[in-house]
Amino acid sequence: MCSMDGIRIGRELRALNNTIRRYFEFSSHRNEIQRATGNNKWIICYLAENEGKDIYQKDIENHFTIARSTASKVLNLMEQKGMIQRQPVAQDARLKKIVLTDEAKKIQGLMQEDSERMNRTLTKGFTDEELETLCSYLKRMRANLL
């Protein structure tokens, strides 16, 4: 029910999130990408989308709205798994940009295929206008919580 009296947006979004997670758990590339767990996948995609730009830990903290300690822990594990490298930058020896390894790029390509298929399934039957409206609503909800 989505009337003002019976709105349970949080519950609906949680249920959709769970369904999306299950979709990816049973994807055709599951075995090849299972090394990248949870947040690793999102970070890999973010880094791939911003390839060519210098991305630092602070950028990941801001983009995913996660604490510095959480980002540090996740990035350390990703580095240990061989998914990212931290490379020094010339202008500041304290800064380390985060770049994907070839292994992570391969994983990202497989995830991209699964993601595009899932997105087509999720949006089947929606007009472009409906999708724009939906995206604006979701962005506004997120902003309301920040």
Short mmCIF file of C-alpha atoms in Angstrom, two decimals:
data_model
loop_
_atom_site.label_atom_id
_atom_site.label_comp_id
_atom_site.label_asym_id
_atom_site.label_seq_id
_atom_site.Cartn_x
_atom_site.Cartn_y
_atom_site.Cartn_z
CA MET A 1 0.00 0.00 0.00
CA CYS A 2 1.38 3.39 -0.90
CA SER A 3 -1.26 5.84 0.27
CA MET A 4 -0.06 8.53 2.66
CA ASP A 5 -1.60 6.65 5.59
CA GLY A 6 -0.06 3.29 4.72
CA ILE A 7 3.26 4.33 3.20
CA ARG A 8 6.11 2.02 4.10
CA ILE A 9 8.77 3.32 1.74
CA GLY A 10 11.62 2.07 3.92
CA ARG A 11 10.16 -1.43 3.97
CA GLU A 12 9.64 -1.42 0.20
CA LEU A 13 13.17 -0.16 -0.45
CA ARG A 14 14.61 -2.78 1.91
CA ALA A 15 12.65 -5.54 0.17
CA LEU A 16 13.85 -4.29 -3.24
CA ASN A 17 17.42 -4.15 -1.95
CA ASN A 18 17.17 -7.75 -0.72
CA THR A 19 15.76 -8.87 -4.07
CA ILE A 20 18.56 -7.12 -5.95
CA ARG A 21 21.15 -8.73 -3.67
CA ARG A 22 19.65 -12.19 -4.33
CA TYR A 23 19.65 -11.47 -8.07
CA PHE A 24 23.39 -10.87 -7.98
CA GLU A 25 24.02 -13.86 -5.71
CA PHE A 26 22.63 -16.10 -8.44
CA SER A 27 24.13 -14.25 -11.40
CA SER A 28 25.74 -16.12 -14.24
CA HIS A 29 29.18 -14.76 -13.27
CA ARG A 30 28.85 -15.52 -9.56
CA ASN A 31 31.88 -17.79 -9.34
CA GLU A 32 34.21 -15.35 -11.09
CA ILE A 33 33.21 -12.33 -9.01
CA GLN A 34 32.64 -13.85 -5.57
CA ARG A 35 36.06 -12.64 -4.37
CA ALA A 36 34.64 -9.14 -4.44
CA THR A 37 32.25 -9.06 -1.52
CA GLY A 38 29.63 -6.51 -0.46
CA ASN A 39 31.09 -3.03 -0.55
CA ASN A 40 34.06 -4.18 -2.65
CA LYS A 41 31.80 -4.44 -5.69
CA TRP A 42 30.41 -0.94 -5.27
CA ILE A 43 33.88 0.51 -4.77
CA ILE A 44 35.21 -1.32 -7.84
CA CYS A 45 32.35 0.12 -9.91
CA TYR A 46 32.92 3.61 -8.53
CA LEU A 47 36.62 3.45 -9.36
CA ALA A 48 35.90 2.08 -12.84
CA GLU A 49 33.37 4.86 -13.52
CA ASN A 50 35.99 7.43 -12.50
CA GLU A 51 38.93 5.88 -14.32
CA GLY A 52 41.39 8.56 -15.33
CA LYS A 53 40.60 10.69 -12.28
CA ASP A 54 42.63 10.65 -9.09
CA ILE A 55 40.44 9.02 -6.44
CA TYR A 56 41.49 9.04 -2.81
CA GLN A 57 40.11 7.39 0.32
CA LYS A 58 38.30 10.62 1.22
CA ASP A 59 36.42 10.49 -2.10
CA ILE A 60 35.20 6.99 -1.29
CA GLU A 61 34.17 8.06 2.21
CA ASN A 62 32.14 10.94 0.78
CA HIS A 63 30.60 9.05 -2.12
CA PHE A 64 29.43 6.11 0.00
CA THR A 65 28.82 8.16 3.15
CA ILE A 66 30.96 5.83 5.26
CA ALA A 67 33.26 6.56 8.18
CA ARG A 68 36.98 6.94 7.70
CA SER A 69 37.68 3.81 9.75
CA THR A 70 35.22 1.76 7.65
CA ALA A 71 36.73 2.99 4.39
CA SER A 72 40.22 2.26 5.64
CA LYS A 73 39.28 -1.27 6.68
CA VAL A 74 37.52 -2.05 3.38
CA LEU A 75 40.33 -0.59 1.26
CA ASN A 76 43.00 -2.48 3.24
CA LEU A 77 41.16 -5.75 2.62
CA MET A 78 40.74 -4.92 -1.07
CA GLU A 79 44.45 -4.22 -1.31
CA GLN A 80 45.26 -7.54 0.38
CA LYS A 81 42.96 -9.34 -2.11
CA GLY A 82 44.81 -7.70 -5.01
CA MET A 83 41.84 -5.62 -6.19
CA ILE A 84 43.31 -2.15 -5.67
CA GLN A 85 46.67 -0.49 -5.41
CA ARG A 86 47.48 2.68 -3.52
CA GLN A 87 49.85 4.81 -5.54
CA PRO A 88 51.67 7.91 -4.32
CA VAL A 89 51.02 11.21 -6.05
CA ALA A 90 53.78 13.65 -6.96
CA GLN A 91 52.29 16.75 -5.32
CA ASP A 92 51.87 15.25 -1.81
CA ALA A 93 53.75 12.20 -0.54
CA ARG A 94 51.07 11.63 2.14
CA LEU A 95 48.33 11.15 -0.46
CA LYS A 96 47.78 7.80 -2.12
CA LYS A 97 45.42 7.53 -5.07
CA ILE A 98 43.41 4.33 -5.36
CA VAL A 99 43.52 2.44 -8.64
CA LEU A 100 42.04 -0.84 -9.79
CA THR A 101 44.25 -3.81 -10.58
CA ASP A 102 43.77 -5.81 -13.79
CA GLU A 103 42.01 -8.51 -11.74
CA ALA A 104 39.50 -5.97 -10.42
CA LYS A 105 38.94 -4.61 -13.93
CA LYS A 106 38.04 -8.12 -15.10
CA ILE A 107 35.63 -8.53 -12.18
CA GLN A 108 34.14 -5.12 -12.96
CA GLY A 109 33.44 -6.10 -16.57
CA LEU A 110 31.53 -9.20 -15.45
CA MET A 111 29.62 -7.21 -12.82
CA GLN A 112 28.77 -4.62 -15.47
CA GLU A 113 27.17 -7.30 -17.64
CA ASP A 114 25.08 -8.57 -14.71
CA SER A 115 24.19 -5.03 -13.65
CA GLU A 116 22.99 -4.01 -17.11
CA ARG A 117 20.82 -7.13 -17.32
CA MET A 118 19.37 -6.45 -13.85
CA ASN A 119 18.74 -2.79 -14.69
CA ARG A 120 16.87 -3.74 -17.87
CA THR A 121 14.74 -6.15 -15.83
CA LEU A 122 14.07 -3.59 -13.07
CA THR A 123 13.03 -0.85 -15.47
CA LYS A 124 11.01 -2.95 -17.92
CA GLY A 125 7.77 -1.16 -18.76
CA PHE A 126 8.87 2.26 -17.44
CA THR A 127 8.90 5.30 -19.70
CA ASP A 128 11.95 7.59 -19.74
CA GLU A 129 9.88 10.21 -17.93
CA GLU A 130 8.88 7.74 -15.20
CA LEU A 131 12.51 6.72 -14.72
CA GLU A 132 13.63 10.35 -14.43
CA THR A 133 10.89 11.00 -11.87
CA LEU A 134 11.78 7.87 -9.90
CA CYS A 135 15.47 8.83 -9.82
CA SER A 136 14.64 12.34 -8.64
CA TYR A 137 12.47 10.91 -5.84
CA LEU A 138 15.19 8.51 -4.71
CA LYS A 139 17.81 11.29 -4.71
CA ARG A 140 15.49 13.53 -2.70
CA MET A 141 14.85 10.75 -0.16
CA ARG A 142 18.58 10.22 0.24
CA ALA A 143 19.15 13.96 0.67
CA ASN A 144 16.39 14.06 3.31
CA LEU A 145 18.34 11.55 5.39
CA LEU A 146 21.72 13.32 5.14
#
